Structures are given as C-alpha cells and as structure tokens.
Coordinates of C-alpha atoms in Angstrom, one line a residue:
X26 CA 34.1 -14.9 -43.9
X27 CA 30.8 -13.8 -42.2
X28 CA 30.7 -12.7 -38.6
X29 CA 28.9 -15.9 -37.6
X30 CA 31.5 -18.1 -39.3
X31 CA 34.3 -16.1 -37.6
X32 CA 32.7 -16.6 -34.2
X33 CA 32.2 -20.3 -34.8
X34 CA 35.8 -20.7 -35.8
X35 CA 37.0 -18.9 -32.7
X36 CA 34.8 -21.1 -30.5
X37 CA 36.3 -24.2 -32.1
X38 CA 39.8 -22.9 -31.6
X39 CA 39.0 -22.2 -27.9
X40 CA 37.7 -25.7 -27.4
X41 CA 40.8 -27.2 -29.1
X42 CA 43.2 -25.2 -26.9
X43 CA 41.1 -25.9 -23.8
X44 CA 41.3 -29.6 -24.5
X45 CA 45.1 -29.4 -24.9
X46 CA 45.5 -28.0 -21.4
X47 CA 43.0 -30.5 -20.0
X48 CA 44.9 -33.4 -21.7
X49 CA 48.1 -32.4 -20.0
X50 CA 46.5 -32.3 -16.6
X51 CA 45.0 -35.7 -17.3
X52 CA 48.4 -37.1 -17.8
X53 CA 49.0 -36.6 -14.1
X54 CA 45.6 -36.3 -12.4
X55 CA 43.3 -39.4 -12.6
X56 CA 39.6 -38.7 -12.7
X57 CA 38.0 -35.6 -11.0
X58 CA 36.8 -34.5 -14.4
X59 CA 34.3 -32.0 -13.1
X60 CA 36.8 -30.5 -10.7
X61 CA 39.4 -30.1 -13.5
X62 CA 36.7 -28.5 -15.6
X63 CA 35.8 -26.1 -12.8
X64 CA 39.4 -25.1 -12.3
X65 CA 39.9 -24.4 -16.0
X66 CA 36.6 -22.4 -16.1
X67 CA 38.0 -20.2 -13.4
X68 CA 41.2 -19.8 -15.3
X69 CA 39.5 -18.8 -18.6
X70 CA 37.3 -16.2 -17.0
X71 CA 39.9 -14.6 -14.7
X72 CA 38.4 -15.9 -11.4
X73 CA 39.8 -17.7 -8.4
X74 CA 39.1 -21.2 -7.2
X75 CA 38.6 -22.8 -3.8
X76 CA 39.1 -26.6 -3.5
X77 CA 37.7 -28.4 -0.5
X78 CA 38.4 -32.0 0.2
X79 CA 39.9 -34.4 2.7
X80 CA 43.7 -34.9 2.7
X81 CA 45.4 -37.0 0.0
X82 CA 42.9 -36.5 -2.9
X83 CA 45.3 -34.6 -5.1
X84 CA 44.2 -31.0 -4.6
X85 CA 47.7 -29.6 -4.3
X86 CA 48.9 -31.9 -7.1
X87 CA 46.2 -30.5 -9.4
X88 CA 47.3 -26.9 -8.9
X89 CA 51.0 -27.8 -9.4
X90 CA 50.1 -29.7 -12.6
X91 CA 48.2 -26.8 -14.0
X92 CA 51.1 -24.5 -13.3
X93 CA 53.4 -26.8 -15.2
X94 CA 51.1 -27.0 -18.2
X95 CA 51.0 -23.2 -18.4
X96 CA 53.9 -20.9 -19.1
X97 CA 53.2 -18.8 -16.0
X98 CA 55.1 -17.9 -12.9
X99 CA 54.0 -20.1 -10.0
X100 CA 54.4 -19.8 -6.2
X101 CA 53.1 -21.7 -3.3
X102 CA 52.2 -20.4 0.2
X103 CA 51.7 -22.8 3.0
X104 CA 49.2 -21.2 5.3
X105 CA 49.9 -21.8 9.1
X106 CA 48.6 -20.1 12.2
X107 CA 51.8 -18.1 12.6
X108 CA 51.8 -16.8 9.0
X109 CA 51.7 -13.0 8.9
X110 CA 50.4 -10.7 6.1
X111 CA 54.0 -9.5 5.4
X112 CA 54.9 -13.1 4.7
X113 CA 52.5 -13.0 1.8
X114 CA 52.7 -9.5 0.5
X115 CA 56.2 -8.6 1.3
X116 CA 57.9 -6.0 3.6
X117 CA 60.3 -3.0 3.7
X118 CA 63.8 -4.1 4.4
X119 CA 66.7 -1.9 5.6
X120 CA 69.6 -2.1 3.2
X121 CA 73.0 -0.5 3.4
X122 CA 74.4 1.0 0.3
X123 CA 78.0 1.0 -0.8
X124 CA 78.6 4.5 0.6
X125 CA 77.4 3.4 4.1
X126 CA 73.9 4.9 3.9
X127 CA 70.8 3.0 4.9
X128 CA 67.6 2.9 2.8
X129 CA 64.3 1.1 2.8
X130 CA 63.6 -1.2 -0.1
X131 CA 60.4 -3.2 -0.6
X132 CA 61.0 -7.0 -0.8
X133 CA 58.2 -8.6 -2.7
X134 CA 56.4 -11.5 -1.2
X135 CA 55.3 -14.8 -2.9
X136 CA 51.9 -13.3 -3.9
X137 CA 53.8 -11.4 -6.7
X138 CA 53.2 -14.2 -9.1
X139 CA 50.6 -15.4 -11.7
X140 CA 49.4 -18.7 -10.3
X141 CA 49.4 -18.7 -6.5
X142 CA 48.6 -21.9 -4.5
X143 CA 47.2 -20.9 -1.1
X144 CA 47.6 -24.3 0.6
X145 CA 45.3 -25.0 3.6
X146 CA 44.2 -21.4 3.6
X147 CA 41.9 -21.9 6.6
X148 CA 44.8 -22.6 8.9
X149 CA 45.9 -18.9 8.9
X150 CA 44.3 -16.3 11.1
X151 CA 41.7 -13.9 9.7
X152 CA 44.2 -11.1 9.8
X153 CA 46.5 -13.0 7.4
X154 CA 43.6 -14.2 5.3
X155 CA 42.5 -10.6 4.8
X156 CA 45.8 -9.8 3.1
X157 CA 44.4 -11.6 0.0
X158 CA 41.1 -9.5 -0.3
X159 CA 42.5 -6.6 -2.3
X160 CA 44.7 -8.9 -4.3
X161 CA 41.9 -11.3 -5.4
X162 CA 39.4 -8.5 -6.2
X163 CA 41.5 -5.9 -7.9
X164 CA 44.8 -7.7 -8.8
X165 CA 46.8 -5.1 -6.9
X166 CA 48.8 -5.0 -3.6
X167 CA 49.1 -2.0 -1.3
X168 CA 52.1 -2.1 0.9
X169 CA 53.9 0.7 2.8
X170 CA 51.6 3.3 1.1
X171 CA 52.6 2.1 -2.4
X172 CA 50.2 0.3 -4.8
X173 CA 51.6 -2.4 -7.0
X174 CA 49.9 -4.0 -10.1
X175 CA 50.2 -7.7 -10.4
X176 CA 51.0 -9.2 -13.8
X177 CA 48.0 -10.7 -15.6
X178 CA 46.7 -13.3 -15.7
X179 CA 46.6 -13.6 -11.9
X180 CA 45.0 -16.8 -10.5
X181 CA 44.6 -17.8 -6.9
X182 CA 43.8 -21.5 -6.1
X183 CA 43.2 -22.2 -2.4
X184 CA 42.7 -25.6 -0.7
X185 CA 41.1 -26.4 2.6
X186 CA 40.4 -29.5 4.6
X187 CA 36.8 -29.8 5.8
X188 CA 37.3 -32.3 8.5
X189 CA 40.3 -31.1 10.6
X190 CA 38.8 -28.1 12.4
X191 CA 41.4 -27.9 15.3
X192 CA 43.7 -24.9 14.7
X193 CA 41.7 -23.6 11.7
X194 CA 39.8 -20.4 11.1
X195 CA 36.7 -20.3 8.9
X196 CA 37.1 -18.1 5.9
X197 CA 35.2 -14.8 6.2
X198 CA 32.2 -14.4 3.9
X199 CA 33.8 -11.4 2.2
X200 CA 36.7 -13.6 1.2
X201 CA 34.6 -16.6 0.2
X202 CA 32.6 -14.3 -2.1
X203 CA 35.8 -13.5 -4.0
X204 CA 36.3 -17.1 -5.1
X205 CA 34.6 -17.7 -8.4
X206 CA 33.9 -21.4 -7.7
X207 CA 34.0 -23.6 -4.7
X208 CA 34.7 -27.1 -5.9
X209 CA 34.3 -30.2 -3.7
X210 CA 37.0 -32.9 -4.3
X211 CA 35.5 -36.3 -3.7
X212 CA 37.0 -39.8 -3.5
X213 CA 38.2 -41.7 -6.5
X214 CA 36.3 -44.6 -8.0
X215 CA 37.6 -48.2 -7.9
X216 CA 39.1 -48.0 -11.4
X217 CA 40.6 -44.5 -10.8
X218 CA 42.2 -45.6 -7.5
X219 CA 43.7 -48.6 -9.3
X220 CA 45.2 -46.3 -11.9
X221 CA 46.6 -44.0 -9.2
X222 CA 48.3 -46.9 -7.5
X223 CA 49.8 -48.1 -10.8
X224 CA 51.1 -44.7 -11.7
X225 CA 52.6 -43.8 -8.3
X226 CA 54.2 -47.0 -7.2
X227 CA 56.3 -48.0 -10.2
X228 CA 58.8 -45.2 -10.1
X229 CA 57.4 -43.5 -13.3
X230 CA 57.4 -39.7 -13.3
X231 CA 55.1 -37.9 -15.7
X232 CA 55.6 -34.2 -16.3
X233 CA 53.0 -32.2 -18.3
X234 CA 54.2 -30.1 -21.2
X235 CA 53.7 -26.4 -21.4
X236 CA 50.9 -25.7 -23.9
X237 CA 49.7 -22.2 -23.2
X238 CA 51.1 -18.8 -22.1
X239 CA 49.7 -15.8 -20.4
X240 CA 48.9 -13.8 -23.5
X241 CA 46.9 -16.6 -25.0
X242 CA 44.9 -17.0 -21.7
X243 CA 44.1 -13.3 -21.8
X244 CA 42.9 -13.7 -25.3
X245 CA 40.5 -16.5 -24.4
X246 CA 39.3 -14.5 -21.4
X247 CA 38.2 -11.7 -23.7
X248 CA 36.5 -14.2 -26.1
X249 CA 34.4 -15.6 -23.2
X250 CA 33.0 -12.1 -22.5
X251 CA 32.0 -11.8 -26.1
X252 CA 29.6 -14.8 -26.0
X253 CA 26.0 -13.8 -26.4
X254 CA 23.8 -13.8 -23.3
X255 CA 20.1 -13.5 -24.4
X256 CA 17.8 -11.4 -22.2
X257 CA 15.6 -14.3 -21.2
X258 CA 18.6 -16.4 -20.1
X259 CA 20.0 -13.4 -18.2
X260 CA 16.7 -13.0 -16.4
X261 CA 16.9 -16.7 -15.4
X262 CA 20.3 -16.1 -13.9
X263 CA 19.0 -13.0 -12.0
X264 CA 16.0 -14.9 -10.6
X265 CA 18.2 -17.9 -9.6
X266 CA 20.2 -15.5 -7.4
X267 CA 17.2 -13.6 -6.1
X268 CA 15.6 -16.9 -5.2
X269 CA 18.3 -17.3 -2.5
X270 CA 17.3 -14.1 -0.7
X271 CA 15.0 -15.0 2.3
X272 CA 11.7 -13.1 2.2
X273 CA 12.6 -11.7 -1.2
X274 CA 10.4 -11.3 -4.2
X275 CA 11.5 -14.7 -5.7
X276 CA 12.2 -16.6 -2.5
X277 CA 10.9 -20.2 -2.5
X278 CA 9.6 -21.9 0.7
X279 CA 12.9 -23.7 1.2
X280 CA 14.7 -20.4 1.0
X281 CA 12.7 -18.8 3.8
X282 CA 13.0 -22.0 5.9
X283 CA 16.7 -22.7 5.7
X284 CA 18.7 -19.7 4.5
X285 CA 19.8 -16.7 6.6
X286 CA 21.6 -14.8 3.8
X287 CA 21.4 -15.1 0.1
X288 CA 24.0 -14.8 -2.7
X289 CA 25.6 -11.5 -3.7
X290 CA 25.6 -9.8 -7.2
X291 CA 29.0 -11.6 -7.8
X292 CA 26.9 -14.8 -8.0
X293 CA 25.0 -13.6 -11.0
X294 CA 28.3 -12.4 -12.6
X295 CA 29.8 -15.9 -11.9
X296 CA 26.8 -17.7 -13.4
X297 CA 26.9 -15.6 -16.6
X298 CA 30.7 -16.0 -17.2
X299 CA 30.8 -19.7 -16.3
X300 CA 27.8 -20.5 -18.5
X301 CA 29.6 -18.7 -21.4
X302 CA 32.6 -21.1 -21.1
X303 CA 30.2 -24.0 -21.2
X304 CA 28.6 -22.6 -24.3
X305 CA 31.9 -22.3 -26.1
X306 CA 32.8 -25.9 -25.1
X307 CA 29.6 -27.1 -26.7
X308 CA 30.5 -25.2 -29.9
X309 CA 27.9 -22.5 -29.4
X310 CA 28.3 -18.7 -29.2
X311 CA 25.2 -18.2 -27.1
X312 CA 24.3 -19.3 -23.6
X313 CA 21.5 -21.8 -22.9
X314 CA 19.5 -22.5 -19.8
X315 CA 21.3 -25.8 -19.5
X316 CA 24.7 -24.0 -19.4
X317 CA 23.5 -22.0 -16.4
X318 CA 22.2 -25.1 -14.6
X319 CA 25.5 -26.9 -15.0
X320 CA 27.5 -24.2 -13.2
X321 CA 24.9 -23.3 -10.6
X322 CA 26.2 -25.3 -7.6
X323 CA 29.9 -24.4 -7.7
X324 CA 29.0 -20.8 -8.3
X325 CA 26.6 -20.4 -5.3
X326 CA 27.4 -23.0 -2.7
X327 CA 29.9 -20.7 -0.9
X328 CA 27.8 -17.6 -1.3
X329 CA 24.7 -18.5 0.8
X330 CA 24.5 -18.9 4.6
X331 CA 22.3 -21.5 6.3
X332 CA 20.3 -20.5 9.4
X333 CA 20.2 -22.4 12.7
X334 CA 17.2 -24.5 11.6
X335 CA 19.1 -25.9 8.7
X336 CA 22.2 -26.7 10.8
X337 CA 20.1 -28.4 13.4
X338 CA 18.4 -30.6 10.9
X339 CA 21.6 -31.4 9.0
X340 CA 20.6 -29.7 5.8
X341 CA 23.5 -28.7 3.7
X342 CA 23.8 -25.8 1.2
X343 CA 23.8 -28.0 -1.9
X344 CA 20.4 -29.5 -0.8
X345 CA 18.8 -26.1 -0.6
X346 CA 20.3 -24.9 -3.9
X347 CA 19.3 -28.0 -5.8
X348 CA 15.7 -27.6 -4.6
X349 CA 15.7 -24.0 -5.8
X350 CA 17.2 -25.0 -9.2
X351 CA 14.5 -27.7 -9.6
X352 CA 11.5 -25.5 -8.7
X353 CA 12.4 -22.2 -10.2
X354 CA 10.9 -22.0 -13.7
X355 CA 13.1 -21.0 -16.7
X356 CA 10.6 -18.3 -17.7
X357 CA 9.1 -15.8 -15.2
X358 CA 5.4 -16.0 -14.4
X359 CA 3.9 -12.7 -13.2
X360 CA 1.3 -14.6 -11.2
X361 CA 3.9 -16.6 -9.4
X362 CA 5.9 -13.4 -8.6
X363 CA 2.8 -11.8 -7.1
X364 CA 2.1 -14.8 -5.0
X365 CA 5.7 -15.0 -3.8
X366 CA 5.7 -11.3 -2.9
X367 CA 2.6 -11.9 -0.7
X368 CA 4.4 -14.9 1.0
X369 CA 7.5 -12.8 1.5
X370 CA 5.5 -10.1 3.2
X371 CA 3.9 -12.6 5.5
X372 CA 7.4 -14.0 6.4
X373 CA 8.6 -10.4 7.3
X374 CA 5.5 -9.8 9.4
X375 CA 6.0 -13.0 11.4
X376 CA 9.7 -12.2 12.0
X377 CA 8.7 -8.7 13.1
X378 CA 6.2 -10.1 15.6
X379 CA 8.8 -12.5 17.0
X380 CA 11.2 -9.7 17.6
X381 CA 8.5 -7.7 19.5
X382 CA 7.8 -10.7 21.7

C-alpha cells in the first residue's frame, strides 16, 4: 500500500468514527448541527469550547450527551459567585492517622477529570475563573507547591448566558483566548422544536452508547496534525489573522474603524487545526481555502475586541469578521500590501496627533 493510499484510508476511518460519535449525540440533541460539529472539532484537536446561548437551548445537555458517548471521566462544576478556586482545584486537608498523628493530604477537586463542564462560567468571580488558566493551557494543576498532570485527553466545555448580566463577571481576554472555539447556540426551527416536544413529553428516555475511548481520541488528534497544510493556504491563514490588527500591514478599512485589538497567534493555530479536521471530513489529506473559511468565525469571534465606535453603532464582532473574510484575497498581492502599509501609517499618525491634542 502506498503512502497516499494509507493516508486516504486513515482519513476514511476518521470520518467513519467521527460520524459514529455524532450519531450518538444526534439521538439526544435535535438540530444544532454546526454547534455539534464545532464541539467535536474541539475534541479532536485537543482544544476547549465555549458555548453561548440563552437558557433552555440544550447547551448543558449537549455536553452531558457527549460525555456519555465517550468512555471518559466526566465532572460538572456549577459556577456561582461564591465559588472559590479551591472548590475547583482541590485543597489540603488535615487528616489524623491511626497512631494519632496529623498530616496534610491533598484532596483533588472536580477539575481532575477528562471532560469538565464549566456551567455558567461567567457567574464566578475573576479570581475563580483564573483557576482554569493553567489547566486549560498546559493540562496541569499547581496546588500547594505541587504540580499535577491531568489525564489526557482533557477537554473543558463552558457555557454562558449572554442576556442575564446581573451577578455575572465577563471572562478575561486571557481566558477567552484559551478557548479553541466560541459557538453561538441559536433557537431551534419549527420542525426541530416539534421533535423536541415529542421526545421530551412522552416519558421516553434515550441514552447514547459509548463508542470511543480516550486512547482512540488521542490517536485521531495525532492524525489531524499530520494533515498537509500548503504554504499558500498557511499564508492565507496568517493574513486573515493579521487583517484583524488595527493599523497593521494587512488591516482593512473596517478593521481600523471598528477594532481596538486584533487576534492573537492562537487564532492562526486554531484556524490551521480546525481546517485540517474539515479536510479529513471531506475525505482529503490537505487543507483548502474553503476549509479555512468555514471555521473562521468560531475561531476568531472571541479573540478580537471592538472599540467604542463599534459598540456605539451596534456593530458586532461577526459583522466585522465577515467583512474581512469577504474582502481579503486568497492570494497576497504585493501592491495591495504596499497600499495597506501606507494607510496604516496614516492611521497611526492621526492617532498620534489626537493624543497630542
């Protein structure tokens, strides 16, 4: 068997196993196909996922269903204003031995798991939210001077409610950047809502079957990284990220007008990995421009910050990103880059003059 045939066979096997997990989720979750795909993409690249939507749309149910379909340890943390970091990570407890001596022993918190549901994460204080930073980035926990390695795969899925702002704390940008995707969970259609009512009001309980374990997930995560990313597609990814930087070399007019801060290097890494998953699902072992475009919004919508003008005019992040995606060419044009640099220089000079005034 040639290398090409072997790669094609592995891609087909990945797609088959991916579909098996998705079918088990579909037994419980009605609709939300793009959201489900986004969650599974995060799983198969080793990233974390943030789900945002109004109450009652099935965000928590989706996470629980995924945990049931996978042979992984699952825990749920309900975030509240009085939740403390020790409630997540664990703490040292004083224990008395049989001979009457007292010793400290570390009692592990609920974060010592493989799939962690951080429910309503924005209800906890920034101090508590920061307890997840090291865990999400490095897969480790440092408590009482000791560093603990979490069992892989490790996957955090967080939910937040965008409409109830009383008693909530916005997620710090440093933590938002650690989420691979931010997925918006919308309302169900007429047909989907009818199916939900039928399934949930007749006393019928559907439980998904376990179809995949941790070792297999790690195998597919490695396969994703082996997918070919050609130089011209990689350059397109880099320029898409640079186009979000105000006054940068590739900034577009809408970038300079409405964005205060652009996306970090993690955005480029996210686009590359997510596009590789899309390529495998299409039966290819190389990434296309279309693969990149299809994962652009969930990868960047939480990594750029709007300025005051955008907020005043009611412009949202997706509007700005879609305009960038539409106007940025797939192939770089040196003349365009030169003109953009000149525009960026003018923007910087105007900002400097405003500061002096």
